[in-house]
Coordinates of C-alpha atoms and ligand atoms in Angstrom, one line a residue:
M174 CA -0.1 0.0 0.0
L175 CA 1.0 3.6 -0.6
P176 CA 0.9 6.0 2.3
T177 CA -0.7 9.1 1.0
R178 CA -1.2 12.6 2.6
G179 CA -4.3 14.6 2.0
Y180 CA -7.0 16.9 3.6
A181 CA -10.2 15.3 4.7
T182 CA -13.4 16.2 6.6
K183 CA -14.6 13.9 9.2
G184 CA -18.3 15.0 9.1
P185 CA -20.7 17.6 7.5
T186 CA -19.9 20.3 10.2
E187 CA -16.2 19.6 10.5
R188 CA -13.4 21.5 8.8
L189 CA -10.9 20.1 6.4
A190 CA -7.7 18.9 8.1
P191 CA -4.6 17.0 7.3
F192 CA -5.3 13.2 6.9
T193 CA -3.1 10.3 6.1
F194 CA -4.5 7.2 4.3
E195 CA -3.4 4.4 1.9
R196 CA -3.7 4.1 -1.8
R197 CA -3.6 0.7 -3.4
D198 CA -0.4 -0.5 -5.1
P199 CA -0.7 0.2 -8.7
G200 CA -2.1 -2.8 -10.4
P201 CA -1.1 -4.0 -14.0
R202 CA -3.1 -1.4 -15.8
D203 CA -2.8 1.4 -13.2
V204 CA -1.0 4.4 -13.2
L205 CA 0.3 6.4 -10.1
I206 CA -0.1 10.0 -10.6
E207 CA 1.7 12.7 -8.3
I208 CA -1.0 15.4 -8.0
L209 CA 0.2 19.0 -8.8
Y210 CA -3.1 20.9 -8.8
C211 CA -6.7 20.2 -7.8
G212 CA -9.6 22.6 -8.5
I213 CA -12.3 23.4 -5.9
C214 CA -15.7 22.5 -7.4
H215 CA -18.9 23.6 -5.8
S216 CA -19.8 19.9 -5.8
D217 CA -17.0 19.4 -3.3
I218 CA -18.7 21.8 -0.9
H219 CA -22.1 20.2 -1.4
Q220 CA -20.5 16.9 -0.6
A221 CA -18.3 17.8 2.3
R222 CA -21.2 19.3 3.9
D223 CA -23.6 16.3 3.1
E224 CA -26.0 18.7 1.4
W225 CA -27.0 16.1 -1.2
G226 CA -27.3 13.2 1.4
G227 CA -25.5 10.0 1.7
A228 CA -22.1 11.4 2.2
L229 CA -19.2 9.0 3.2
F230 CA -16.8 10.1 5.8
P231 CA -13.9 10.7 6.3
M232 CA -14.0 12.4 2.9
V233 CA -11.1 13.7 0.7
P234 CA -12.8 15.9 -2.0
G235 CA -11.4 16.9 -5.1
H236 CA -12.1 15.9 -8.8
E237 CA -10.4 18.3 -11.0
I238 CA -7.0 16.7 -10.8
V239 CA -3.9 17.5 -12.8
G240 CA -0.6 15.7 -12.2
R241 CA 2.4 13.8 -13.4
V242 CA 2.7 10.1 -13.9
T243 CA 5.2 8.7 -11.5
R244 CA 4.7 4.9 -12.0
V245 CA 3.2 2.7 -14.6
G246 CA 1.7 -0.7 -14.2
P247 CA 3.4 -3.5 -16.4
R248 CA 0.4 -3.8 -18.8
A249 CA -0.3 -0.1 -19.0
T250 CA 0.5 1.3 -22.4
R251 CA -1.1 4.8 -22.7
F252 CA 1.2 6.7 -20.4
K253 CA 4.9 6.8 -19.5
I254 CA 6.6 8.1 -16.3
G255 CA 6.7 11.9 -16.5
D256 CA 3.7 12.3 -18.8
P257 CA 1.1 15.0 -17.7
A258 CA -2.2 13.3 -16.6
G259 CA -5.6 14.3 -15.6
V260 CA -8.4 12.7 -13.6
G261 CA -12.0 13.9 -13.3
C262 CA -15.2 13.0 -11.5
F263 CA -15.0 9.2 -11.8
V264 CA -12.1 6.7 -11.8
D265 CA -13.9 3.6 -13.0
S266 CA -17.2 2.2 -14.2
C267 CA -18.7 -1.2 -15.1
R268 CA -17.5 -0.9 -18.8
V269 CA -20.2 -3.3 -20.0
C270 CA -23.6 -1.5 -19.7
E271 CA -25.3 0.3 -22.4
S272 CA -24.1 3.7 -21.2
C273 CA -20.5 2.6 -20.7
K274 CA -20.4 1.0 -24.2
A275 CA -21.8 4.3 -25.7
G276 CA -18.9 6.2 -24.0
L277 CA -21.3 7.7 -21.5
E278 CA -19.6 6.3 -18.5
Q279 CA -21.0 9.1 -16.3
Y280 CA -24.4 7.4 -16.6
C281 CA -23.2 3.9 -15.9
E282 CA -26.1 1.8 -15.0
R283 CA -24.3 -0.7 -12.7
H284 CA -21.6 0.9 -10.6
I285 CA -19.6 4.1 -11.3
V286 CA -16.6 4.6 -9.1
F287 CA -16.7 8.3 -8.3
T288 CA -13.4 9.8 -7.5
Y289 CA -14.3 10.5 -4.0
N290 CA -17.3 10.0 -1.8
G291 CA -17.9 6.7 -3.6
T292 CA -16.8 3.1 -3.4
E293 CA -14.6 0.8 -5.5
H294 CA -16.3 -2.1 -7.4
D295 CA -16.4 -4.1 -4.0
L296 CA -19.0 -1.6 -2.9
K297 CA -17.1 -1.2 0.4
T298 CA -13.7 0.4 -0.1
P299 CA -14.0 4.1 -0.1
T300 CA -12.5 6.3 -2.7
Y301 CA -10.5 9.4 -1.9
G302 CA -10.1 12.5 -4.1
G303 CA -7.7 15.0 -5.3
Y304 CA -6.9 17.0 -2.2
S305 CA -4.1 14.7 -1.8
S306 CA -0.5 14.0 -2.9
Q307 CA -1.0 11.0 -5.3
I308 CA -3.7 8.9 -6.9
V309 CA -3.9 5.4 -8.4
V310 CA -6.1 5.1 -11.5
D311 CA -6.7 2.5 -14.2
E312 CA -5.1 4.1 -17.2
Q313 CA -8.4 3.8 -19.3
Y314 CA -9.9 6.4 -16.9
V315 CA -6.9 8.9 -17.2
F316 CA -7.0 11.9 -19.6
K317 CA -3.9 13.1 -21.6
I318 CA -3.3 16.6 -20.7
P319 CA -2.1 18.8 -23.5
P320 CA 1.3 19.8 -22.3
K321 CA 1.3 23.2 -23.8
L322 CA -1.6 24.4 -21.5
P323 CA -0.7 25.6 -17.9
A324 CA -1.4 22.9 -15.4
A325 CA -3.2 24.9 -12.8
N326 CA -5.6 26.4 -15.4
V327 CA -6.3 23.1 -17.0
A328 CA -7.5 21.3 -13.7
P329 CA -11.0 22.9 -13.7
L330 CA -11.5 21.6 -17.3
L331 CA -12.0 18.1 -15.8
C332 CA -15.2 19.1 -14.3
A333 CA -16.3 22.6 -14.9
G334 CA -15.1 22.4 -18.5
I335 CA -16.6 19.1 -19.5
T336 CA -20.0 19.9 -17.6
T337 CA -20.5 22.9 -19.8
Y338 CA -19.0 21.6 -23.0
S339 CA -21.2 18.5 -23.1
P340 CA -24.7 20.2 -23.2
L341 CA -23.4 23.0 -25.6
R342 CA -22.4 20.2 -27.9
Q343 CA -25.6 18.3 -27.3
F344 CA -27.5 21.4 -28.4
N345 CA -25.3 21.9 -31.4
V346 CA -24.4 25.4 -30.3
G347 CA -23.0 27.5 -33.0
P348 CA -23.0 30.7 -35.0
G349 CA -26.5 32.4 -35.1
Q350 CA -27.5 31.0 -31.8
R351 CA -28.2 32.8 -28.6
V352 CA -27.0 31.1 -25.4
G353 CA -27.7 32.3 -21.9
V354 CA -25.4 31.3 -19.0
V355 CA -26.9 31.6 -15.5
G356 CA -24.4 32.2 -12.7
L357 CA -20.9 33.3 -13.3
G358 CA -18.8 31.0 -11.2
G359 CA -16.5 28.0 -12.0
L360 CA -19.0 26.3 -14.5
G361 CA -20.5 29.6 -15.6
H362 CA -17.1 31.2 -16.9
M363 CA -16.2 28.0 -18.7
G364 CA -19.7 28.0 -20.3
V365 CA -19.1 31.5 -21.4
K366 CA -15.7 30.8 -23.0
L367 CA -16.8 27.6 -24.7
A368 CA -20.1 28.9 -26.0
A369 CA -18.3 32.0 -27.4
A370 CA -15.6 29.8 -29.0
M371 CA -18.4 27.8 -30.7
G372 CA -19.6 31.1 -32.2
A373 CA -22.7 31.6 -30.2
E374 CA -24.0 35.0 -28.9
V375 CA -23.7 34.7 -25.3
T376 CA -25.5 36.4 -22.5
V377 CA -24.5 36.1 -18.8
F378 CA -27.2 36.2 -16.1
S379 CA -25.6 37.1 -12.7
T380 CA -26.5 38.2 -9.3
S381 CA -23.2 40.1 -9.1
S382 CA -23.2 43.3 -11.1
S383 CA -19.5 43.7 -10.3
K384 CA -18.8 40.7 -12.8
E385 CA -20.0 42.5 -15.9
Q386 CA -16.6 43.6 -17.1
D387 CA -15.2 40.0 -16.6
A388 CA -18.2 38.4 -18.4
R389 CA -17.4 40.6 -21.4
R390 CA -13.7 39.8 -21.3
L391 CA -14.6 36.1 -21.1
G392 CA -16.6 36.4 -24.3
A393 CA -20.2 37.4 -23.3
H394 CA -21.8 39.8 -25.7
D395 CA -24.4 40.9 -23.1
F396 CA -24.7 40.9 -19.3
V397 CA -27.9 40.9 -17.3
A398 CA -28.0 41.9 -13.5
T399 CA -30.7 39.5 -12.2
K400 CA -31.4 41.3 -9.0
D401 CA -34.0 43.4 -10.9
P402 CA -36.4 40.9 -12.5
K403 CA -37.4 43.6 -14.9
N404 CA -34.1 43.1 -16.7
L405 CA -35.2 39.5 -17.5
E406 CA -38.8 40.3 -18.7
A407 CA -37.4 42.3 -21.6
L408 CA -35.7 39.2 -22.9
A409 CA -38.6 36.8 -23.0
N410 CA -38.6 34.2 -26.0
R411 CA -35.0 35.2 -27.1
F412 CA -32.6 32.2 -26.3
H413 CA -32.0 28.9 -28.2
C414 CA -30.5 27.5 -25.0
I415 CA -29.7 28.5 -21.5
L416 CA -27.0 26.7 -19.3
D417 CA -28.2 27.0 -15.6
T418 CA -25.1 26.6 -13.3
V419 CA -26.6 28.0 -10.2
A420 CA -25.7 26.2 -6.9
A421 CA -28.5 27.5 -4.8
D422 CA -32.3 27.8 -4.7
H423 CA -33.6 30.1 -7.5
D424 CA -36.6 30.4 -9.8
L425 CA -36.2 28.4 -12.9
N426 CA -39.4 29.8 -14.4
L427 CA -37.8 33.2 -14.9
Y428 CA -35.2 31.5 -17.3
L429 CA -37.5 29.1 -18.9
N430 CA -39.5 32.2 -20.1
L431 CA -36.6 33.5 -21.9
L432 CA -36.4 30.5 -24.2
R433 CA -37.8 30.6 -27.8
R434 CA -40.1 28.2 -29.1
G435 CA -38.5 24.7 -28.8
G436 CA -35.6 26.0 -26.7
A437 CA -34.0 24.2 -23.9
L438 CA -32.7 24.9 -20.6
A439 CA -30.0 22.5 -19.5
L440 CA -29.7 22.3 -15.7
V441 CA -26.2 21.5 -14.7
G442 CA -26.1 23.3 -11.1
A443 CA -27.2 20.9 -8.5
P444 CA -29.0 22.9 -5.7
P445 CA -29.8 20.5 -2.9
K446 CA -33.5 21.6 -2.6
P447 CA -36.3 20.6 -5.2
M448 CA -37.2 23.6 -7.5
A449 CA -40.8 24.4 -8.7
V450 CA -41.6 24.4 -12.4
N451 CA -44.6 26.2 -13.7
A452 CA -46.2 23.9 -16.3
F453 CA -46.9 26.9 -18.5
S454 CA -43.1 28.0 -18.7
L455 CA -42.8 24.7 -20.6
I456 CA -45.9 24.0 -22.5
M457 CA -46.8 27.3 -24.1
K458 CA -43.6 27.3 -26.3
G459 CA -42.8 23.6 -26.4
R460 CA -39.7 24.2 -24.2
T461 CA -37.5 21.5 -22.7
L462 CA -36.0 21.5 -19.3
S463 CA -33.1 18.9 -19.4
G464 CA -30.1 18.0 -17.2
S465 CA -26.6 17.0 -17.9
L466 CA -23.9 15.3 -15.7
I467 CA -20.2 16.0 -16.4
G468 CA -19.3 14.0 -19.7
G469 CA -17.9 10.5 -20.7
M470 CA -14.2 9.7 -21.2
R471 CA -14.3 10.2 -24.9
E472 CA -16.0 13.7 -24.8
T473 CA -13.8 14.8 -22.0
Q474 CA -10.7 14.2 -24.0
E475 CA -12.3 15.8 -27.0
M476 CA -13.0 18.9 -24.9
L477 CA -9.4 19.0 -23.6
D478 CA -8.1 18.9 -27.2
Y479 CA -10.7 21.4 -28.3
C480 CA -9.4 23.7 -25.5
A481 CA -5.7 23.1 -26.3
A482 CA -6.3 24.0 -30.1
R483 CA -7.9 27.3 -29.1
N484 CA -5.9 28.0 -25.8
I485 CA -9.0 27.9 -23.7
T486 CA -8.4 27.3 -20.0
S487 CA -9.9 28.5 -16.6
D488 CA -9.3 31.7 -14.8
V489 CA -7.9 30.5 -11.6
E490 CA -6.9 31.8 -8.2
V491 CA -4.2 29.4 -6.9
I492 CA -4.2 28.8 -3.2
P493 CA -2.2 26.9 -0.7
I494 CA -4.2 24.0 0.8
Q495 CA -4.3 25.5 4.2
Q496 CA -6.7 28.2 2.8
V497 CA -9.2 25.6 1.5
E498 CA -12.0 26.5 4.2
T499 CA -11.7 30.2 3.3
A500 CA -12.0 29.3 -0.4
Y501 CA -15.2 27.3 0.4
E502 CA -16.6 30.3 2.2
R503 CA -15.8 32.7 -0.8
T504 CA -17.1 30.2 -3.3
I505 CA -20.6 30.0 -1.4
K506 CA -20.8 33.8 -1.6
G507 CA -20.1 33.8 -5.3
D508 CA -16.7 35.5 -4.6
V509 CA -14.6 33.4 -7.0
R510 CA -12.9 34.7 -10.0
Y511 CA -13.5 32.0 -11.3
R512 CA -12.1 28.8 -9.9
F513 CA -10.0 28.2 -6.8
V514 CA -7.2 25.8 -7.5
I515 CA -5.0 24.2 -4.8
D516 CA -1.4 24.1 -5.3
M517 CA -0.7 20.6 -4.0
K518 CA 3.1 21.5 -3.3
T519 CA 1.8 23.3 -0.2
L520 CA 0.3 20.1 1.2
Ligands
NAP665 P1 -19.7 28.3 -8.2 O1 -18.3 28.5 -8.7 O2 -20.1 28.5 -6.8 O3 -20.7 29.0 -9.2 C1 -22.1 29.2 -9.0 C2 -22.6 30.6 -9.3 O4 -24.1 30.7 -9.2 C3 -22.1 31.6 -8.5 O5 -20.7 32.2 -8.7 C4 -23.1 32.7 -8.6 O6 -22.9 33.5 -9.7 C5 -24.4 31.9 -8.7 N1 -25.1 32.0 -7.6 C6 -24.7 31.4 -6.3 N2 -25.7 31.5 -5.4 C7 -26.7 31.9 -6.2 C8 -28.1 32.3 -5.7 N3 -28.7 32.1 -4.6 N4 -29.0 32.7 -6.8 C9 -28.6 32.9 -8.0 N5 -27.3 32.7 -8.4 C10 -26.5 32.2 -7.4 O7 -20.2 26.8 -8.4 P2 -19.7 25.7 -9.5 O8 -18.6 25.0 -9.1 O9 -19.7 26.4 -10.9 O10 -20.9 24.8 -9.5 C11 -22.3 25.2 -9.8 C12 -23.2 24.1 -9.4 O11 -23.1 23.0 -10.5 C13 -23.1 23.4 -8.2 O12 -24.4 23.1 -7.6 C14 -22.4 22.2 -8.5 O13 -22.7 21.1 -7.6 C15 -23.0 21.7 -9.8 N6 -22.2 20.9 -10.7 C16 -22.8 20.0 -11.5 C17 -22.1 19.3 -12.3 C18 -22.9 18.4 -13.3 O14 -22.3 17.4 -13.7 N7 -24.1 18.6 -13.6 C19 -20.7 19.3 -12.4 C20 -20.1 20.3 -11.6 C21 -20.8 21.0 -10.7 P3 -23.3 35.0 -9.9 O15 -22.3 35.7 -8.9 O16 -22.9 35.3 -11.2 O17 -24.7 35.2 -9.6
ZN666 ZN1 -17.2 19.2 -10.0
ZN667 ZN1 -21.6 0.9 -16.9

């Protein structure tokens, strides 16, 4: 076994603190990755505080992992020692169900092994995430990280990037389409960059009017301060699709009403409480409310390569791991520009 240092929380009201645990010895097809950077996703906060229910403690969060391969199992062929490598929200899946076969491992119908707050295939051994010094993963579930991109800025692509890329692709976003992005945080700012790169006209909906200049720099063509609902009414029936990245309770109907006939709102934010949908927000214009979970292995690698070709990365604030609790508090307040990333050297 490999002794590993990390940060863990022991319960929903505890603080993250140093924690030592063991990783398995790399198997024949595993690679051992020294973790250089790990992003802080709002999902880390939801789970560390057990806001979604069913959390497993102690929990080492972190699923936006970038590092360097330091050991390669004898039958692993995709990586060699020293290669940059990335790990996202899951580290294995059943590989045989319809979803896995379709390259949609995130929707695995048997057992998906989440990077943390999950269990291995034995349904017992807990998984521990990226707020740690190293991780062992089957090479089939490891991404190739384009070496030309700065590692700290790439880390958030492994969750925030793919979670916004996937629905934008699903809706065939491109020139001539108007796309709304609700919430300018980690997911939202990637959604803006990606939708703009795909050629869409992008509008940001934000509770923070101080983010307007940034929104435009990130590629948005328009910015709507949502504190005043009148600003929304003026935009009724305008958008082909809207990405809703908000992490807290909010009124979906306000945004559904902004969709054109047949338009779709993709929910990617995961607020813990149920949200009310007014039937008329959907039926009067044949609108769709859909959801989307991260992306599969193939699409995530496609997104990384897409970003490398266009020099798209995340805007990050790199922090030492000792500041992780402060980063959580600031993220909850929407005070993040636009993703905290932990420098794992500081562990
Ligand atoms: P984040 O960085 O905290 O961004 C969320 C943004 O939502 C905030 O920056 C803020 O933007 C806005 N917001 C916050 N509270 C709000 C409120 N009460 N009303 C309206 N807007 C509010 O979080 P994130 O990491 O991007 O994650 C966003 C959500 O997506 C979380 O729920 C997370 O769990 C979920 N998620 C889902 C997936 C998936 O696969 N579907 C993947 C990753 C994350 P403004 O300041 O601009 O208003
Ligand atoms: Zn995430
Ligand atoms: Zn499966």
